[in-house]
């Protein structure tokens, strides 16, 4: 992508009412546009990042047997009335049609996926099954805050599974947990999992996946010596306590963002829709249901919060909008411009995605924009590098610069 064609531009300051770091940086760099509190549009750079995050999640969900769908987000009110959610879910947006029919906007999809599961799973032979989607959710949150980390319209991957037995749900939960950790680490984050009681939602309990950041809304305690982690809201554990899991470490407290959640839903939804399956011995039984969420937009915001520095955003390679930010410092020299054009084509021909700053702008401005935008590797072509037969390569995470001969550029990215 030639930056001179990109319709977004960086800006010096974020809107005054935007206090969170993630939204400030994302707006200034041209990734998102604020529509109102809790609602953002994703612009070309932002959409590329979000799509990458979704792809990481898709790969990990497919790898554990999840089957992708796209469920409706405009829901019949009848389904919500059937489960009691119409009156009990306070964040549910309700719509009235001009025909006086009522609808709900999807804030979660149990009311849609349970009847779908029921349609196709009638025997134990059809179970287990895991169905997921990646898309928009709508919640009438009282306070939209923390930029894209708590919105009224936001992105989520939500998966639902149906099982013959509780044991089988427990087995699958263990598999999902490993897949979740892979997702977070591919997104450059270090996550912990808490075991906490579920809200009104759940019959039994939930597991929350947490990333330490002051921008998060949750208070947790965690052990530095082992993986133990608990949500302070539901646990009596506090800072300074000896770790109840390893008995070695001392608990530390921290703020964290919930980037994912797993609920053991028991048989609540199958019972509400009278969804039964025939067991091996011929009796009818309700399946055990689980739901597994990852906030895709919250995850994007968390990455910005955790990895950015005083110059701007720092994207991990897997989810960066482009792999390379190519910067031509031409100073009006046509040969340098031609050299940068050539390298732009060469990188793309080798499957390396490039944002090419071909704008007629000062070097200082291009470098500052590049640091704000946060693409992992910057390549600079200038009169000086041309004379030396190569390019300057700078890594965004470390700031380390190296000179690479023209012949070694592709190899640099393949290693
Ligand atoms: P929270 O306690 O933060 O409100 P939740 O328990 O309501 O989260 P779930 O209903 O399990 O969350 O949703 C699954 C995931 O979707 C959460 O783990 C979080 O990452 C994300 N999420 C939930 N609400 C929002 C929101 N308003 N904006 C952005 N992401 C959200
Ligand atoms: Mg919530």
Coordinates of C-alpha atoms and ligand atoms in Angstrom, one line a residue:
X1 CA 0.0 0.0 0.0
X2 CA 1.4 3.4 -1.0
X3 CA 0.9 5.7 1.9
X4 CA 0.2 8.6 -0.5
X5 CA -3.0 6.6 -1.5
X6 CA -4.0 5.7 2.1
X7 CA -7.0 8.0 2.9
X8 CA -6.2 8.1 6.6
X9 CA -3.5 10.4 8.0
X10 CA -1.9 10.5 11.3
X11 CA -2.8 13.3 13.7
X12 CA -0.9 15.1 16.4
X13 CA -3.5 14.8 19.1
X14 CA -6.5 12.6 19.9
X15 CA -10.0 14.0 20.7
X16 CA -10.1 15.6 24.2
X17 CA -12.7 13.2 25.5
X18 CA -10.7 10.2 24.7
X19 CA -8.7 9.4 27.8
X20 CA -7.6 5.8 27.2
X21 CA -4.1 5.2 25.7
X22 CA -5.3 2.5 23.3
X23 CA -8.0 4.8 21.7
X24 CA -5.7 7.8 21.7
X25 CA -2.9 6.0 19.8
X26 CA -5.3 4.1 17.5
X27 CA -7.1 7.3 16.5
X28 CA -3.9 9.4 16.1
X29 CA -2.4 6.7 13.9
X30 CA -5.6 6.4 11.8
X31 CA -6.6 2.9 12.8
X32 CA -10.1 3.7 14.1
X33 CA -12.6 6.5 14.1
X34 CA -14.8 7.3 17.1
X35 CA -18.5 7.5 16.3
X36 CA -19.7 8.0 19.9
X37 CA -18.9 6.6 23.3
X38 CA -18.2 2.9 23.0
X39 CA -18.6 2.7 19.2
X40 CA -15.8 2.9 16.8
X41 CA -15.3 2.3 13.0
X42 CA -12.3 0.4 11.9
X43 CA -10.4 2.1 9.1
X44 CA -8.1 0.3 6.6
X45 CA -5.1 -0.1 9.0
X46 CA -7.4 -1.0 11.9
X47 CA -9.3 -3.5 9.9
X48 CA -6.1 -5.2 8.8
X49 CA -5.1 -5.7 12.4
X50 CA -8.5 -6.9 13.5
X51 CA -8.7 -9.3 10.6
X52 CA -5.3 -10.7 11.6
X53 CA -6.4 -11.2 15.2
X54 CA -9.5 -13.0 13.9
X55 CA -7.4 -15.2 11.7
X56 CA -5.2 -16.2 14.6
X57 CA -8.3 -17.1 16.6
X58 CA -9.9 -18.9 13.6
X59 CA -6.8 -21.1 13.1
X60 CA -6.7 -22.1 16.7
X61 CA -10.4 -22.8 16.9
X62 CA -10.4 -24.8 13.7
X63 CA -7.4 -26.8 15.0
X64 CA -9.4 -28.0 18.0
X65 CA -12.4 -28.9 15.8
X66 CA -14.5 -25.7 16.1
X67 CA -16.8 -25.2 13.1
X68 CA -17.2 -21.6 11.9
X69 CA -20.6 -20.1 11.2
X70 CA -22.0 -16.6 11.0
X71 CA -25.1 -16.4 13.2
X72 CA -27.7 -13.7 13.1
X73 CA -27.2 -10.7 15.2
X74 CA -30.8 -9.5 14.9
X75 CA -32.6 -11.9 17.1
X76 CA -36.2 -12.8 17.6
X77 CA -37.4 -11.7 21.0
X78 CA -39.2 -15.0 21.4
X79 CA -35.9 -16.9 21.9
X80 CA -34.9 -14.4 24.6
X81 CA -38.2 -14.7 26.3
X82 CA -37.9 -18.5 26.3
X83 CA -34.7 -18.4 28.3
X84 CA -35.7 -15.5 30.5
X85 CA -32.9 -13.3 29.1
X86 CA -35.4 -10.8 27.7
X87 CA -36.2 -9.6 31.3
X88 CA -32.9 -10.6 33.0
X89 CA -30.0 -9.5 30.8
X90 CA -29.6 -5.9 31.6
X91 CA -27.2 -5.2 28.7
X92 CA -29.6 -6.5 26.1
X93 CA -30.5 -3.9 23.4
X94 CA -34.2 -4.3 22.5
X95 CA -35.7 -3.0 19.3
X96 CA -39.3 -2.4 18.3
X97 CA -40.2 -2.8 14.7
X98 CA -42.8 -0.6 13.0
X99 CA -44.9 -3.7 12.9
X100 CA -44.7 -3.8 16.7
X101 CA -42.7 -7.0 16.6
X102 CA -39.8 -6.9 19.0
X103 CA -36.2 -7.9 18.4
X104 CA -33.0 -8.1 20.4
X105 CA -29.5 -7.3 19.2
X106 CA -27.1 -10.2 19.8
X107 CA -25.0 -9.6 23.0
X108 CA -24.2 -13.3 23.1
X109 CA -25.7 -16.2 21.0
X110 CA -26.9 -18.9 23.3
X111 CA -30.5 -18.1 22.2
X112 CA -29.5 -18.7 18.6
X113 CA -27.0 -21.5 18.8
X114 CA -29.0 -23.7 21.1
X115 CA -31.9 -24.2 18.6
X116 CA -29.3 -24.7 15.8
X117 CA -27.6 -27.4 17.8
X118 CA -31.0 -29.0 18.6
X119 CA -31.8 -29.2 14.9
X120 CA -28.7 -31.3 14.1
X121 CA -27.8 -33.1 17.2
X122 CA -30.4 -35.7 18.1
X123 CA -28.1 -38.7 19.1
X124 CA -25.0 -39.2 21.3
X125 CA -23.3 -39.9 18.0
X126 CA -23.7 -36.3 17.0
X127 CA -21.9 -35.1 20.1
X128 CA -19.6 -33.4 21.0
X129 CA -20.0 -30.5 18.7
X130 CA -18.3 -27.0 18.9
X131 CA -19.8 -24.1 16.8
X132 CA -18.3 -20.7 16.7
X133 CA -18.4 -17.4 14.9
X134 CA -16.5 -14.1 14.9
X135 CA -18.5 -10.9 14.7
X136 CA -20.2 -7.9 16.2
X137 CA -21.8 -7.9 19.6
X138 CA -24.1 -5.2 21.0
X139 CA -24.4 -4.4 24.7
X140 CA -26.1 -1.6 26.5
X141 CA -23.1 -1.1 28.8
X142 CA -23.7 1.5 31.5
X143 CA -20.2 2.9 31.1
X144 CA -18.4 2.6 27.8
X145 CA -14.8 3.2 28.7
X146 CA -11.2 2.2 28.1
X147 CA -11.4 3.0 24.4
X148 CA -12.0 -0.2 22.3
X149 CA -11.7 -2.3 25.5
X150 CA -15.3 -1.8 26.6
X151 CA -17.7 -0.9 23.8
X152 CA -21.4 -0.9 23.2
X153 CA -20.6 -2.4 19.8
X154 CA -17.6 -4.6 19.8
X155 CA -16.0 -7.7 18.2
X156 CA -16.1 -11.1 19.8
X157 CA -15.3 -14.7 18.9
X158 CA -17.9 -16.8 20.6
X159 CA -17.9 -20.6 20.5
X160 CA -20.4 -22.9 22.0
X161 CA -20.1 -26.7 22.6
X162 CA -22.6 -29.4 23.4
X163 CA -21.5 -32.6 25.3
X164 CA -22.9 -35.9 26.4
X165 CA -21.4 -35.6 29.9
X166 CA -19.8 -33.2 32.3
X167 CA -16.6 -35.1 32.0
X168 CA -16.6 -34.5 28.3
X169 CA -17.1 -30.8 28.8
X170 CA -14.2 -30.8 31.3
X171 CA -12.0 -32.6 28.7
X172 CA -12.8 -30.1 26.0
X173 CA -12.3 -27.2 28.3
X174 CA -8.7 -28.3 28.8
X175 CA -8.2 -28.3 25.0
X176 CA -9.8 -24.9 24.6
X177 CA -7.6 -23.5 27.4
X178 CA -4.4 -24.6 25.6
X179 CA -5.8 -23.1 22.3
X180 CA -6.6 -19.8 24.1
X181 CA -3.0 -19.6 25.4
X182 CA -1.7 -20.1 21.9
X183 CA -4.0 -17.2 20.6
X184 CA -2.7 -14.8 23.3
X185 CA 0.9 -15.7 22.8
X186 CA 0.6 -15.3 19.0
X187 CA -0.8 -11.9 19.7
X188 CA 2.2 -11.0 21.8
X189 CA 0.5 -11.3 25.2
X190 CA 1.1 -13.2 28.3
X191 CA -2.2 -14.4 29.7
X192 CA -3.2 -16.0 33.0
X193 CA -6.4 -17.9 33.7
X194 CA -8.5 -17.5 36.8
X195 CA -11.2 -19.8 38.1
X196 CA -14.1 -17.7 39.3
X197 CA -17.8 -18.3 39.9
X198 CA -20.0 -17.3 37.0
X199 CA -22.6 -14.6 37.1
X200 CA -26.3 -15.0 36.6
X201 CA -25.3 -16.5 33.2
X202 CA -23.9 -19.7 34.5
X203 CA -25.1 -22.6 36.6
X204 CA -21.6 -23.5 37.7
X205 CA -18.5 -21.5 37.0
X206 CA -16.4 -19.6 34.6
X207 CA -12.7 -19.3 33.7
X208 CA -11.4 -15.8 32.9
X209 CA -8.3 -15.2 30.8
X210 CA -6.5 -12.1 32.1
X211 CA -3.7 -9.9 30.8
X212 CA -1.9 -7.7 33.3
X213 CA -2.4 -4.0 32.5
X214 CA -3.4 -0.9 34.4
X215 CA -6.0 -0.3 31.6
X216 CA -7.9 -3.4 32.7
X217 CA -11.0 -3.2 34.9
X218 CA -10.4 -6.4 37.0
X219 CA -8.4 -6.7 40.2
X220 CA -6.5 -10.0 40.4
X221 CA -4.0 -11.7 42.6
X222 CA -1.4 -14.0 41.1
X223 CA 1.6 -16.0 42.1
X224 CA 5.0 -15.2 40.6
X225 CA 6.2 -18.8 41.1
X226 CA 3.4 -20.7 39.5
X227 CA 0.4 -20.1 37.2
X228 CA -2.1 -19.4 40.0
X229 CA -4.4 -16.4 39.5
X230 CA -7.7 -15.4 41.1
X231 CA -10.2 -12.6 40.6
X232 CA -10.3 -10.5 43.8
X233 CA -14.1 -9.9 43.2
X234 CA -14.9 -13.5 43.9
X235 CA -12.0 -14.7 46.0
X236 CA -10.9 -14.1 49.6
X237 CA -7.3 -14.3 48.5
X238 CA -5.2 -11.2 48.9
X239 CA -1.8 -9.7 48.3
X240 CA 0.9 -11.2 50.6
X241 CA -1.0 -14.5 51.1
X242 CA 1.0 -17.7 50.5
X243 CA 0.0 -19.2 47.1
X244 CA -2.7 -21.8 47.7
X245 CA -1.6 -23.7 44.7
X246 CA 2.2 -24.1 45.0
X247 CA 2.6 -23.0 48.7
X248 CA 5.9 -21.4 47.6
X249 CA 5.2 -18.0 46.1
X250 CA 3.6 -15.0 47.6
X251 CA 0.5 -13.5 46.0
X252 CA 0.8 -10.1 44.2
X253 CA -2.1 -7.9 43.2
X254 CA -2.5 -6.3 39.8
X255 CA -5.0 -4.7 37.5
X256 CA -5.9 -7.0 34.5
X257 CA -8.0 -7.0 31.4
X258 CA -10.3 -10.0 30.8
X259 CA -9.5 -11.0 27.2
X260 CA -11.5 -14.2 27.2
X261 CA -13.9 -16.1 29.2
X262 CA -15.2 -19.7 29.4
X263 CA -18.6 -20.5 31.0
X264 CA -19.7 -23.9 32.0
X265 CA -23.4 -23.4 31.2
X266 CA -24.5 -26.8 32.4
X267 CA -27.9 -27.8 30.9
X268 CA -29.6 -24.3 31.3
X269 CA -30.1 -23.5 27.6
X270 CA -30.8 -27.1 26.4
X271 CA -33.5 -27.2 29.1
X272 CA -35.0 -23.9 28.1
X273 CA -35.3 -25.1 24.5
X274 CA -36.1 -28.7 25.4
X275 CA -33.1 -29.8 23.5
X276 CA -32.4 -33.5 24.2
X277 CA -30.4 -36.2 22.5
X278 CA -30.7 -40.0 22.6
X279 CA -28.1 -41.6 24.7
X280 CA -26.3 -44.9 24.0
X281 CA -28.9 -46.8 26.1
X282 CA -31.9 -45.2 24.3
X283 CA -32.9 -42.6 26.9
X284 CA -33.4 -38.9 26.2
X285 CA -31.0 -36.5 28.0
X286 CA -30.0 -32.8 28.0
X287 CA -26.5 -32.1 26.7
X288 CA -24.0 -30.2 28.8
X289 CA -23.2 -26.8 27.2
X290 CA -20.1 -24.6 27.3
X291 CA -19.5 -21.2 25.9
X292 CA -16.1 -19.7 25.1
X293 CA -15.6 -16.0 24.3
X294 CA -12.6 -13.9 23.2
X295 CA -13.1 -10.1 22.8
X296 CA -11.3 -9.5 19.5
X297 CA -11.5 -5.7 19.8
X298 CA -10.6 -5.8 23.5
X299 CA -7.7 -8.0 22.6
X300 CA -6.5 -5.4 20.0
X301 CA -6.8 -2.6 22.6
X302 CA -5.0 -4.7 25.2
X303 CA -2.1 -5.3 22.8
X304 CA -1.8 -1.5 22.3
X305 CA -1.9 -0.9 26.0
X306 CA 0.6 -3.5 26.9
X307 CA 3.2 -3.2 24.1
X308 CA 3.2 0.5 23.0
X309 CA 5.9 2.9 24.1
X310 CA 6.3 6.6 24.3
X311 CA 6.7 6.9 20.6
X312 CA 3.6 5.0 19.6
X313 CA 2.1 1.5 18.9
X314 CA 4.3 -1.6 18.7
X315 CA 2.6 -4.5 16.9
X316 CA 3.7 -8.1 17.2
X317 CA 4.5 -9.5 13.7
X318 CA 1.5 -11.9 13.6
X319 CA -1.1 -9.1 13.9
X320 CA 0.7 -6.1 12.4
X321 CA -1.2 -4.4 9.6
X322 CA 1.9 -4.8 7.4
X323 CA 5.2 -6.6 7.9
X324 CA 7.3 -3.8 6.6
X325 CA 7.2 0.0 6.6
X326 CA 9.3 1.1 3.7
X327 CA 10.4 4.7 3.8
X328 CA 11.8 6.6 0.9
X329 CA 14.0 9.5 1.9
X330 CA 14.4 10.9 -1.6
X331 CA 15.0 14.6 -1.0
X332 CA 13.7 15.1 -4.6
X333 CA 16.3 12.6 -6.0
X334 CA 14.4 10.6 -8.7
X335 CA 17.0 7.8 -8.6
X336 CA 16.3 7.2 -4.9
X337 CA 12.5 7.3 -5.6
X338 CA 13.0 4.7 -8.4
X339 CA 15.1 2.5 -6.1
X340 CA 12.4 2.6 -3.4
X341 CA 9.7 1.9 -5.9
X342 CA 11.7 -1.1 -7.1
X343 CA 12.2 -2.4 -3.6
X344 CA 8.4 -2.0 -2.9
X345 CA 7.6 -4.3 -5.8
X346 CA 10.4 -6.7 -4.9
X347 CA 9.2 -7.2 -1.3
X348 CA 5.6 -7.7 -2.5
X349 CA 6.6 -10.2 -5.1
X350 CA 8.2 -12.2 -2.3
X351 CA 5.0 -12.2 -0.3
X352 CA 6.1 -9.5 2.2
X353 CA 3.3 -7.0 2.9
X354 CA 4.5 -3.4 2.8
X355 CA 3.2 0.0 3.7
X356 CA 5.3 2.3 1.5
X357 CA 5.8 5.9 2.6
X358 CA 6.2 7.5 -0.8
X359 CA 4.8 10.8 0.4
X360 CA 6.5 14.1 -0.3
X361 CA 7.3 14.7 3.4
X362 CA 10.2 15.4 5.6
X363 CA 12.3 12.5 7.0
X364 CA 11.5 13.5 10.6
X365 CA 7.8 13.4 9.9
X366 CA 8.0 10.0 8.2
X367 CA 10.0 8.5 11.0
X368 CA 7.6 9.9 13.7
X369 CA 4.6 8.6 11.8
X370 CA 6.3 5.2 11.4
X371 CA 6.9 4.9 15.1
X372 CA 3.3 5.9 15.8
X373 CA 1.9 3.4 13.4
X374 CA 4.1 0.6 14.9
X375 CA 4.8 -1.7 11.9
X376 CA 7.5 -4.3 13.1
X377 CA 10.2 -3.5 10.7
X378 CA 11.2 -0.2 9.0
X379 CA 13.3 -0.1 5.9
X380 CA 14.9 3.2 4.8
X381 CA 16.0 3.9 1.3
X382 CA 18.0 7.1 0.9
X383 CA 20.8 8.6 -1.2
X384 CA 23.3 7.3 1.4
X385 CA 22.0 3.8 1.6
X386 CA 21.9 3.6 -2.2
X387 CA 25.5 4.6 -2.4
X388 CA 26.3 1.8 -0.1
X389 CA 24.3 -0.7 -2.0
X390 CA 21.7 -1.6 0.6
X391 CA 19.1 -0.4 3.0
X392 CA 18.8 0.5 6.7
X393 CA 16.6 -1.8 8.7
X394 CA 15.2 -0.8 12.1
X395 CA 13.2 -3.1 14.4
X396 CA 10.3 -1.3 16.1
X397 CA 10.4 -3.3 19.3
X398 CA 14.1 -2.9 20.1
X399 CA 15.0 0.2 18.0
X400 CA 18.1 -1.7 16.7
X401 CA 19.3 -0.6 13.3
X402 CA 21.3 -2.6 10.8
X403 CA 22.6 -2.1 7.3
X404 CA 21.5 -4.9 4.9
X405 CA 22.9 -5.3 1.4
X406 CA 20.3 -5.4 -1.3
X407 CA 21.0 -9.0 -2.0
X408 CA 20.2 -10.0 1.6
X409 CA 16.9 -8.2 2.1
X410 CA 14.4 -11.0 1.4
X411 CA 16.5 -13.4 3.4
X412 CA 16.3 -11.1 6.3
X413 CA 12.5 -11.6 6.4
X414 CA 12.7 -15.3 5.8
X415 CA 14.9 -16.1 8.8
Ligands
LIG1 P1 -16.8 -8.1 31.4 O1 -16.7 -8.7 32.7 O2 -15.5 -7.5 31.0 O3 -18.0 -7.3 31.1 P2 -18.1 -10.4 30.4 O4 -18.0 -11.3 31.5 O5 -19.4 -9.6 30.2 O6 -16.9 -9.4 30.4 P3 -18.4 -12.3 28.2 O7 -19.8 -12.1 28.1 O8 -17.9 -13.6 28.6 O9 -17.7 -11.1 29.0 O10 -17.7 -11.9 26.8 C1 -16.6 -12.6 26.3 C2 -15.5 -11.6 26.1 O11 -15.9 -10.5 25.3 C3 -14.9 -11.0 27.3 O12 -14.0 -11.9 27.9 C4 -14.2 -9.8 26.8 O13 -12.9 -10.1 26.3 C5 -15.1 -9.4 25.7 N1 -16.1 -8.3 26.1 C6 -17.2 -8.4 26.9 N2 -17.8 -7.2 27.0 C7 -17.2 -6.4 26.2 C8 -17.4 -5.0 25.8 N3 -18.4 -4.3 26.3 N4 -16.5 -4.4 24.9 C9 -15.5 -5.1 24.4 N5 -15.2 -6.4 24.7 C10 -16.1 -7.0 25.6
LIG2 MG1 -19.9 -7.7 30.8

